C-alpha cells in the first residue's frame, strides 16, 4: 500500500477545513444556541461557555489559524534566506496538516461536550453535579443555578426519578453546608440561590395547584430542605426564618400545603429542638438557655402563622393545626398548654419594647399580604393576638378532655416582676379588646367549631378574666409592699441632692460677709422632708425621671431663695416705692458718694435689669432669684452684708431618721425610709403630718429627707434700703417722691 504524499494530505485537509467552516460550524452553533432552552435555563448555556479547551472559543481560534496557514499554500512563497531542505520546502503543508488534525481533535471533543449538554436529562444532571462538585467560582455558581433550573423542570414534568436524584443532591448540599457552620459562631445562612429555588418550587406548586406532592415538591413545601432533621443542632438563622415566612405567605390559602408544613414543624420541634434538661451543677446552663431561646423563637414564628391563617380566613387549616398530634394522648407541641402560655405570648407581641428590634418603625418581619402601609405592625400584632384569643376559647373546648382538665386554671404569677405585672395589666386590656373582636365574628368561630364552646362556657370565661385582673392587682400590691428599696437608686438620690444643694448654697456666697460678728438678729433656714412614691426607689418598677432630684430642686428653687429673700425683707431699715423712670435718680439720692456699696436685685425684670446694666452701678450689682416677688432691690454697704453660717442637726434626729451625711461643707444629711415596714411604724406616726391621708391615699410611699440647719445673720446697727419697682401691670401702692428718699 503506497503512503500518501504530503500534497495528498494537504488536498484532504483543505476540503475538511472548508467543510467545517461552511457546513458543520453553523449547524453546531445552532445546536449550541438551543442548549438549556428545553429547561428554560439561561445558566446551562452559561455553564457550557465555561468549558475549557474544548469549547467554542478554542475551536474558533484553531479554525482561524488553519485558514491563515492556507495563505502560504496559495501563494507558494519561496523559502527565506535561501534555505533548501525537505522540511523547509514542505513547512506550509506540514503546518496545515498538523493544525487540521488539531482542529478535528477539538471538533470531536467539542461535539462530545455539545452532545452531553443536549443528551437526556439524567446524563446532563449527573454531568452538571460533577462540575459543581469539582469546580469553584463562577463555574460552581452557574452549575448550581443550572441544577436549580433542572429542578423546576422536574417539578413541572412530574419526573419522580429526576426529583429523587435532585432531592438527594440538595440534602447532601444542606448537610455539607451545615457541617461547615457547625463549629463556627457564624449564623447559618444558605446561598441566596438555594432560598430562591425553594421559593420558585413553592410558587410553581401554588400557581399550578399541584395535588400530588412528589419528593422535591414535598420537601420544599413542608420546610424540610431549610430545617432538616439532623443531629447537628444548628440554630435556625433569621434569613431562614424570613424565607420560611415568605413561603408560608405563598401557601397560606392551601390547607394541604399548610398541613404538610405544620406536621414537619411539629416533628422538628419535638426532636430537633428537644428541651435540654439543666444539670444539677448547671454545667450546661449556656446550652440550656440557648435552646430555650431557640424554642421560643420557633414558637413565635408559628403563632404568627396562626395569625396569618386567621387573617386569610383559612379556617380549614386552623382546624387542622388545632387537632394535629403525633402522640396519644394528644400532645399539641406548637400550641399552648396552659393559660400562662397564652398571656405570655399576648404580652410578647403586644409590648412594643419587647418587639424591638424585631419590629422597627411599624415594619413587621411578619408581613401579611395586602398590609404594606404605615402601621402594618399594629395590624399584624392585632391578628396574631386575635389568634391567641381563639386559642384561649379553644382551651375551654379541650377542658372537657380527661387529659386537659386543668388547662383553664388561673396562670401562676408569683415569678413575675413588678414591671412584668404592670405589662400584664396592660395586656389584659388589649386581650379583652381582641377577644371582643373575635366574638363579634361569629361565623369564624362557627367555622372553627368554637362558637358552641363559647356559648356553653361564657360565664366561666368572664369569671376567668375578672379573677385574672384581680390576681394581677393583688400581686402588684403585694410585690410593692414587699419590694426592697434599691441601694443604687438611694445612692443616686444622695449624689444628685448633694450636687444641687451645694451649687445652690454656693450661689449665695456672693452675699456672704467674710467678717464674723455677734448679733441677736438672725434668720434660720432648714432642710425638708416629704413623701415619695415607693416605686420610684424600687428596681424593676415604674421608672420616674427626676426621682433623685425633685426634693433637692424644691429646696434649692423655692425654699432657700424664699428664706434668703425673707431675711432681707425682715432686715431692711427703710423701704421706698419707685418706678423704672426714676429708679436711677432715686438710687443716686440713696447712694450719693458712697463707694463700697452692694446692690442686690431679686428677680429683676427685663426693663429694670437693662436700666441698671447700662448705669454706673452695674459693677456693684448681685442678681439673686426670688419666688414671690419681682423687681425688688436692696442697697447696703458691703460691711452690712449678712453672714451665712451652717449649723448641725441634733443627734436625736440623726439616730431617729437613720440619716447619712452627704455634704461636709454644709452639714447636709439625707434619709430614705420605707415607712411601710413594721419596724418604721414609730417614724411614720411622728414624722408624717397627716397620717390619715397617708393611710387612705398613699399607702405605698416612703419618707425622703434632706436635713440641714443654716443661719443668716445681720448686724444690729445695719442700714439696708429696700426699693420696689412699680409698673403699669401691678399696682403696689403710692410711689414715693424722690424728696422722700434718705441717703444710705
Short mmCIF file of N, CA and C in Angstrom, two decimals, residues 151-285:
data_model
loop_
_atom_site.label_atom_id
_atom_site.label_comp_id
_atom_site.label_asym_id
_atom_site.label_seq_id
_atom_site.Cartn_x
_atom_site.Cartn_y
_atom_site.Cartn_z
N UNK A 151 -34.30 21.46 38.38
CA UNK A 151 -35.24 21.10 39.45
C UNK A 151 -36.64 21.65 39.15
N UNK A 152 -36.71 22.87 38.69
CA UNK A 152 -38.01 23.45 38.33
C UNK A 152 -38.63 22.66 37.17
N UNK A 153 -37.79 22.27 36.22
CA UNK A 153 -38.26 21.44 35.10
C UNK A 153 -38.82 20.12 35.62
N UNK A 154 -38.11 19.50 36.58
CA UNK A 154 -38.56 18.23 37.14
C UNK A 154 -39.88 18.39 37.88
N UNK A 155 -40.04 19.52 38.58
CA UNK A 155 -41.29 19.78 39.29
C UNK A 155 -42.46 19.86 38.32
N UNK A 156 -42.25 20.54 37.22
CA UNK A 156 -43.34 20.76 36.26
C UNK A 156 -43.64 19.53 35.42
N UNK A 157 -42.63 18.66 35.22
CA UNK A 157 -42.84 17.46 34.38
C UNK A 157 -43.21 16.23 35.21
N UNK A 158 -43.24 16.39 36.54
CA UNK A 158 -43.63 15.30 37.44
C UNK A 158 -42.72 14.08 37.28
N UNK A 159 -41.45 14.32 37.02
CA UNK A 159 -40.48 13.25 36.86
C UNK A 159 -40.01 12.81 38.26
N UNK A 160 -40.53 11.69 38.74
CA UNK A 160 -40.25 11.24 40.10
C UNK A 160 -38.78 10.88 40.27
N UNK A 161 -38.24 10.12 39.30
CA UNK A 161 -36.84 9.69 39.41
C UNK A 161 -35.90 10.89 39.43
N UNK A 162 -36.19 11.84 38.55
CA UNK A 162 -35.35 13.04 38.50
C UNK A 162 -35.46 13.84 39.79
N UNK A 163 -36.67 13.95 40.33
CA UNK A 163 -36.85 14.68 41.59
C UNK A 163 -36.14 13.98 42.74
N UNK A 164 -36.18 12.67 42.75
CA UNK A 164 -35.49 11.92 43.80
C UNK A 164 -33.99 12.16 43.74
N UNK A 165 -33.43 12.15 42.52
CA UNK A 165 -32.00 12.41 42.36
C UNK A 165 -31.66 13.82 42.80
N UNK A 166 -32.50 14.77 42.41
CA UNK A 166 -32.27 16.16 42.81
C UNK A 166 -32.40 16.33 44.32
N UNK A 167 -33.37 15.66 44.92
CA UNK A 167 -33.57 15.76 46.36
C UNK A 167 -32.36 15.22 47.11
N UNK A 168 -31.79 14.14 46.60
CA UNK A 168 -30.57 13.60 47.21
C UNK A 168 -29.43 14.62 47.13
N UNK A 169 -29.32 15.27 45.98
CA UNK A 169 -28.27 16.29 45.82
C UNK A 169 -28.48 17.45 46.80
N UNK A 170 -29.71 17.91 46.92
CA UNK A 170 -29.97 19.06 47.80
C UNK A 170 -29.78 18.69 49.27
N UNK A 171 -30.16 17.48 49.65
CA UNK A 171 -29.93 17.08 51.04
C UNK A 171 -28.44 16.99 51.34
N UNK A 172 -27.68 16.46 50.38
CA UNK A 172 -26.22 16.42 50.55
C UNK A 172 -25.65 17.84 50.65
N UNK A 173 -26.21 18.73 49.83
CA UNK A 173 -25.77 20.13 49.86
C UNK A 173 -26.05 20.74 51.24
N UNK A 174 -27.25 20.51 51.76
CA UNK A 174 -27.64 21.08 53.06
C UNK A 174 -26.79 20.50 54.18
N UNK A 175 -26.61 19.17 54.18
CA UNK A 175 -25.82 18.53 55.25
C UNK A 175 -24.39 19.03 55.23
N UNK A 176 -23.80 19.10 54.04
CA UNK A 176 -22.42 19.58 53.92
C UNK A 176 -22.32 21.03 54.35
N UNK A 177 -23.29 21.84 53.95
CA UNK A 177 -23.31 23.26 54.30
C UNK A 177 -23.41 23.44 55.81
N UNK A 178 -24.25 22.63 56.43
CA UNK A 178 -24.45 22.73 57.87
C UNK A 178 -23.22 22.26 58.63
N UNK A 179 -22.53 21.25 58.11
CA UNK A 179 -21.30 20.78 58.76
C UNK A 179 -20.24 21.86 58.78
N UNK A 180 -20.17 22.63 57.70
CA UNK A 180 -19.17 23.69 57.61
C UNK A 180 -19.41 24.78 58.66
N UNK A 181 -20.67 24.96 59.06
CA UNK A 181 -21.02 26.00 60.02
C UNK A 181 -21.15 25.47 61.45
N UNK A 182 -21.07 24.16 61.59
CA UNK A 182 -21.37 23.55 62.88
C UNK A 182 -20.42 24.00 63.99
N UNK A 183 -19.17 24.20 63.67
CA UNK A 183 -18.17 24.55 64.69
C UNK A 183 -17.75 26.00 64.61
N UNK A 184 -18.61 26.83 64.06
CA UNK A 184 -18.31 28.25 63.98
C UNK A 184 -19.37 29.04 64.73
N UNK A 185 -19.07 30.30 65.00
CA UNK A 185 -20.03 31.18 65.67
C UNK A 185 -20.92 31.92 64.67
N UNK A 186 -20.69 31.66 63.39
CA UNK A 186 -21.46 32.34 62.36
C UNK A 186 -22.89 31.81 62.31
N UNK A 187 -23.79 32.66 61.87
CA UNK A 187 -25.18 32.27 61.69
C UNK A 187 -25.31 31.53 60.36
N UNK A 188 -26.01 30.39 60.38
CA UNK A 188 -26.13 29.57 59.18
C UNK A 188 -27.13 30.19 58.22
N UNK A 189 -26.61 30.75 57.13
CA UNK A 189 -27.44 31.28 56.06
C UNK A 189 -27.07 30.55 54.77
N UNK A 190 -28.04 29.91 54.15
CA UNK A 190 -27.77 29.22 52.89
C UNK A 190 -27.53 30.24 51.77
N UNK A 191 -27.05 29.72 50.65
CA UNK A 191 -26.87 30.58 49.48
C UNK A 191 -28.23 31.16 49.08
N UNK A 192 -28.21 32.39 48.63
CA UNK A 192 -29.47 33.03 48.22
C UNK A 192 -30.12 32.27 47.07
N UNK A 193 -29.28 31.59 46.25
CA UNK A 193 -29.83 30.81 45.14
C UNK A 193 -30.65 29.63 45.65
N UNK A 194 -30.23 29.06 46.79
CA UNK A 194 -30.96 27.93 47.36
C UNK A 194 -32.30 28.39 47.93
N UNK A 195 -32.26 29.52 48.65
CA UNK A 195 -33.53 30.09 49.13
C UNK A 195 -34.45 30.38 47.94
N UNK A 196 -33.86 30.94 46.88
CA UNK A 196 -34.65 31.28 45.70
C UNK A 196 -35.25 30.06 45.03
N UNK A 197 -34.51 28.95 45.01
CA UNK A 197 -35.02 27.73 44.39
C UNK A 197 -36.28 27.25 45.11
N UNK A 198 -36.22 27.18 46.43
CA UNK A 198 -37.37 26.69 47.19
C UNK A 198 -38.58 27.60 46.98
N UNK A 199 -38.29 28.88 46.93
CA UNK A 199 -39.38 29.84 46.68
C UNK A 199 -40.00 29.59 45.30
N UNK A 200 -39.15 29.31 44.30
CA UNK A 200 -39.65 29.06 42.94
C UNK A 200 -40.47 27.78 42.89
N UNK A 201 -39.98 26.74 43.59
CA UNK A 201 -40.73 25.47 43.60
C UNK A 201 -42.11 25.66 44.21
N UNK A 202 -42.14 26.35 45.35
CA UNK A 202 -43.43 26.57 46.02
C UNK A 202 -44.34 27.43 45.15
N UNK A 203 -43.75 28.43 44.52
CA UNK A 203 -44.54 29.30 43.64
C UNK A 203 -45.15 28.50 42.50
N UNK A 204 -44.37 27.57 41.92
CA UNK A 204 -44.89 26.71 40.85
C UNK A 204 -46.01 25.83 41.36
N UNK A 205 -45.82 25.28 42.55
CA UNK A 205 -46.85 24.39 43.12
C UNK A 205 -48.15 25.15 43.36
N UNK A 206 -48.03 26.37 43.88
CA UNK A 206 -49.22 27.17 44.17
C UNK A 206 -49.90 27.59 42.88
N UNK A 207 -49.09 28.06 41.93
CA UNK A 207 -49.66 28.55 40.68
C UNK A 207 -50.39 27.46 39.92
N UNK A 208 -49.82 26.24 39.93
CA UNK A 208 -50.42 25.12 39.19
C UNK A 208 -51.31 24.24 40.06
N UNK A 209 -51.39 24.60 41.37
CA UNK A 209 -52.25 23.88 42.31
C UNK A 209 -52.02 22.37 42.24
N UNK A 210 -50.75 21.99 42.37
CA UNK A 210 -50.41 20.57 42.31
C UNK A 210 -50.99 19.84 43.51
N UNK A 211 -51.71 18.78 43.23
CA UNK A 211 -52.30 17.98 44.30
C UNK A 211 -51.34 16.89 44.76
N UNK A 212 -50.62 16.33 43.77
CA UNK A 212 -49.71 15.23 44.06
C UNK A 212 -48.33 15.80 44.36
N UNK A 213 -47.95 15.76 45.64
CA UNK A 213 -46.66 16.32 46.03
C UNK A 213 -45.57 15.26 45.92
N UNK A 214 -44.87 15.29 44.79
CA UNK A 214 -43.76 14.38 44.56
C UNK A 214 -42.58 14.78 45.45
N UNK A 215 -41.51 13.97 45.52
CA UNK A 215 -40.45 14.18 46.54
C UNK A 215 -39.93 15.60 46.68
N UNK A 216 -39.54 16.22 45.56
CA UNK A 216 -38.93 17.54 45.64
C UNK A 216 -39.96 18.59 46.06
N UNK A 217 -41.15 18.47 45.50
CA UNK A 217 -42.21 19.41 45.88
C UNK A 217 -42.52 19.29 47.38
N UNK A 218 -42.63 18.05 47.83
CA UNK A 218 -43.00 17.81 49.23
C UNK A 218 -41.97 18.42 50.19
N UNK A 219 -40.70 18.19 49.90
CA UNK A 219 -39.64 18.68 50.80
C UNK A 219 -39.53 20.19 50.79
N UNK A 220 -39.91 20.81 49.67
CA UNK A 220 -39.90 22.27 49.63
C UNK A 220 -41.10 22.84 50.38
N UNK A 221 -42.25 22.22 50.20
CA UNK A 221 -43.48 22.71 50.82
C UNK A 221 -43.42 22.58 52.34
N UNK A 222 -42.96 21.45 52.84
CA UNK A 222 -43.02 21.22 54.29
C UNK A 222 -41.87 21.85 55.05
N UNK A 223 -40.93 22.46 54.35
CA UNK A 223 -39.84 23.16 55.02
C UNK A 223 -38.65 22.29 55.37
N UNK A 224 -38.69 21.02 54.94
CA UNK A 224 -37.64 20.08 55.31
C UNK A 224 -36.28 20.46 54.74
N UNK A 225 -36.27 21.11 53.58
CA UNK A 225 -34.99 21.48 52.97
C UNK A 225 -34.29 22.59 53.76
N UNK A 226 -35.06 23.43 54.42
CA UNK A 226 -34.46 24.54 55.18
C UNK A 226 -34.25 24.19 56.64
N UNK A 227 -35.11 23.36 57.19
CA UNK A 227 -34.92 22.92 58.58
C UNK A 227 -34.99 21.39 58.61
N UNK A 228 -33.91 20.74 58.17
CA UNK A 228 -33.89 19.28 58.09
C UNK A 228 -33.67 18.62 59.45
N UNK A 229 -34.02 17.35 59.52
CA UNK A 229 -33.69 16.58 60.71
C UNK A 229 -32.22 16.18 60.61
N UNK A 230 -31.44 16.52 61.58
CA UNK A 230 -30.08 16.00 61.71
C UNK A 230 -29.67 16.13 63.17
N UNK A 231 -28.48 15.71 63.46
CA UNK A 231 -28.03 15.70 64.86
C UNK A 231 -27.09 16.87 65.14
N UNK A 232 -27.05 17.85 64.26
CA UNK A 232 -26.07 18.92 64.42
C UNK A 232 -26.58 20.06 65.30
N UNK A 233 -27.87 20.12 65.54
CA UNK A 233 -28.45 21.13 66.44
C UNK A 233 -28.01 22.54 66.08
N UNK A 234 -28.13 22.89 64.82
CA UNK A 234 -27.71 24.21 64.37
C UNK A 234 -28.89 25.16 64.44
N UNK A 235 -28.64 26.33 64.98
CA UNK A 235 -29.69 27.33 65.16
C UNK A 235 -30.23 27.81 63.81
N UNK A 236 -31.53 27.96 63.74
CA UNK A 236 -32.16 28.49 62.53
C UNK A 236 -31.88 29.98 62.45
N UNK A 237 -31.36 30.43 61.33
CA UNK A 237 -30.99 31.84 61.18
C UNK A 237 -32.21 32.69 60.87
N UNK A 238 -32.05 33.99 61.06
CA UNK A 238 -33.15 34.92 60.76
C UNK A 238 -33.42 34.95 59.27
N UNK A 239 -32.39 34.80 58.43
CA UNK A 239 -32.60 34.74 56.98
C UNK A 239 -33.48 33.54 56.62
N UNK A 240 -33.22 32.42 57.28
CA UNK A 240 -34.03 31.23 57.02
C UNK A 240 -35.47 31.44 57.48
N UNK A 241 -35.64 32.04 58.65
CA UNK A 241 -37.00 32.35 59.12
C UNK A 241 -37.71 33.30 58.14
N UNK A 242 -37.00 34.29 57.64
CA UNK A 242 -37.61 35.24 56.71
C UNK A 242 -38.06 34.54 55.43
N UNK A 243 -37.24 33.62 54.94
CA UNK A 243 -37.61 32.89 53.73
C UNK A 243 -38.75 31.90 54.00
N UNK A 244 -38.71 31.27 55.16
CA UNK A 244 -39.83 30.39 55.52
C UNK A 244 -41.13 31.17 55.60
N UNK A 245 -41.04 32.40 56.16
CA UNK A 245 -42.26 33.21 56.28
C UNK A 245 -42.80 33.58 54.90
N UNK A 246 -41.91 33.96 53.99
CA UNK A 246 -42.37 34.30 52.64
C UNK A 246 -43.04 33.08 52.00
N UNK A 247 -42.44 31.90 52.19
CA UNK A 247 -43.03 30.69 51.62
C UNK A 247 -44.41 30.41 52.20
N UNK A 248 -44.54 30.66 53.50
CA UNK A 248 -45.85 30.44 54.15
C UNK A 248 -46.90 31.39 53.57
N UNK A 249 -46.50 32.64 53.30
CA UNK A 249 -47.47 33.58 52.73
C UNK A 249 -47.94 33.11 51.35
N UNK A 250 -47.08 32.36 50.64
CA UNK A 250 -47.46 31.84 49.32
C UNK A 250 -48.50 30.74 49.45
N UNK A 251 -48.37 29.89 50.47
CA UNK A 251 -49.24 28.71 50.58
C UNK A 251 -50.36 28.91 51.60
N UNK A 252 -50.53 30.14 52.10
CA UNK A 252 -51.45 30.38 53.21
C UNK A 252 -52.88 29.95 52.93
N UNK A 253 -53.28 29.94 51.66
CA UNK A 253 -54.67 29.59 51.32
C UNK A 253 -54.83 28.12 50.97
N UNK A 254 -53.74 27.37 50.98
CA UNK A 254 -53.78 25.95 50.61
C UNK A 254 -53.66 25.11 51.89
N UNK A 255 -54.78 24.54 52.30
CA UNK A 255 -54.81 23.79 53.55
C UNK A 255 -53.88 22.59 53.52
N UNK A 256 -53.81 21.91 52.37
CA UNK A 256 -52.96 20.73 52.26
C UNK A 256 -51.49 21.09 52.45
N UNK A 257 -51.06 22.19 51.83
CA UNK A 257 -49.67 22.61 51.96
C UNK A 257 -49.36 23.04 53.40
N UNK A 258 -50.29 23.77 54.00
CA UNK A 258 -50.10 24.21 55.39
C UNK A 258 -50.00 23.00 56.32
N UNK A 259 -50.81 21.99 56.08
CA UNK A 259 -50.79 20.80 56.94
C UNK A 259 -49.45 20.08 56.85
N UNK A 260 -48.86 20.03 55.63
CA UNK A 260 -47.55 19.39 55.48
C UNK A 260 -46.49 20.17 56.25
N UNK A 261 -46.54 21.48 56.16
CA UNK A 261 -45.55 22.30 56.87
C UNK A 261 -45.72 22.15 58.38
N UNK A 262 -46.95 22.17 58.84
CA UNK A 262 -47.21 22.08 60.28
C UNK A 262 -46.76 20.74 60.85
N UNK A 263 -47.00 19.67 60.09
CA UNK A 263 -46.60 18.34 60.56
C UNK A 263 -45.08 18.26 60.70
N UNK A 264 -44.37 18.79 59.71
CA UNK A 264 -42.90 18.75 59.79
C UNK A 264 -42.40 19.63 60.95
N UNK A 265 -42.98 20.81 61.10
CA UNK A 265 -42.57 21.70 62.19
C UNK A 265 -42.81 21.06 63.55
N UNK A 266 -43.95 20.38 63.67
CA UNK A 266 -44.28 19.70 64.92
C UNK A 266 -43.22 18.66 65.26
N UNK A 267 -42.84 17.88 64.24
CA UNK A 267 -41.83 16.84 64.44
C UNK A 267 -40.46 17.46 64.74
N UNK A 268 -40.13 18.54 64.05
CA UNK A 268 -38.83 19.19 64.26
C UNK A 268 -38.75 19.78 65.67
N UNK A 269 -39.83 20.40 66.12
CA UNK A 269 -39.84 20.98 67.47
C UNK A 269 -39.70 19.89 68.53
N UNK A 270 -40.27 18.75 68.25
CA UNK A 270 -40.26 17.63 69.19
C UNK A 270 -38.89 16.96 69.26
N UNK A 271 -38.22 16.89 68.10
CA UNK A 271 -36.95 16.16 68.04
C UNK A 271 -35.74 17.09 67.87
N UNK A 272 -35.76 17.91 66.82
CA UNK A 272 -34.62 18.78 66.54
C UNK A 272 -34.42 19.87 67.58
N UNK A 273 -35.53 20.33 68.19
CA UNK A 273 -35.45 21.37 69.23
C UNK A 273 -35.91 20.84 70.57
N UNK A 274 -35.57 19.59 70.82
CA UNK A 274 -35.96 18.96 72.08
C UNK A 274 -35.38 19.73 73.26
N UNK A 275 -36.18 19.84 74.32
CA UNK A 275 -35.73 20.57 75.50
C UNK A 275 -34.47 19.94 76.09
N UNK A 276 -33.57 20.81 76.57
CA UNK A 276 -32.37 20.35 77.25
C UNK A 276 -32.61 20.45 78.76
N UNK A 277 -32.33 19.39 79.46
CA UNK A 277 -32.50 19.37 80.92
C UNK A 277 -31.28 20.01 81.56
N UNK A 278 -31.51 20.97 82.45
CA UNK A 278 -30.42 21.65 83.12
C UNK A 278 -29.79 20.72 84.16
N UNK A 279 -28.49 20.57 84.06
CA UNK A 279 -27.78 19.72 85.01
C UNK A 279 -27.87 20.29 86.42
N UNK A 280 -27.70 19.42 87.40
CA UNK A 280 -27.78 19.85 88.79
C UNK A 280 -26.72 20.89 89.11
N UNK A 281 -25.53 20.74 88.53
CA UNK A 281 -24.45 21.69 88.78
C UNK A 281 -24.44 22.86 87.79
N UNK A 282 -25.47 22.90 86.93
CA UNK A 282 -25.63 23.97 85.94
C UNK A 282 -24.44 24.08 84.97
N UNK A 283 -23.77 22.96 84.75
CA UNK A 283 -22.63 22.97 83.84
C UNK A 283 -23.05 23.19 82.39
N UNK A 284 -24.31 22.89 82.08
CA UNK A 284 -24.81 23.10 80.71
C UNK A 284 -25.78 24.27 80.64
N UNK A 285 -25.60 25.25 81.52
CA UNK A 285 -26.55 26.37 81.59
C UNK A 285 -26.59 27.17 80.29
#
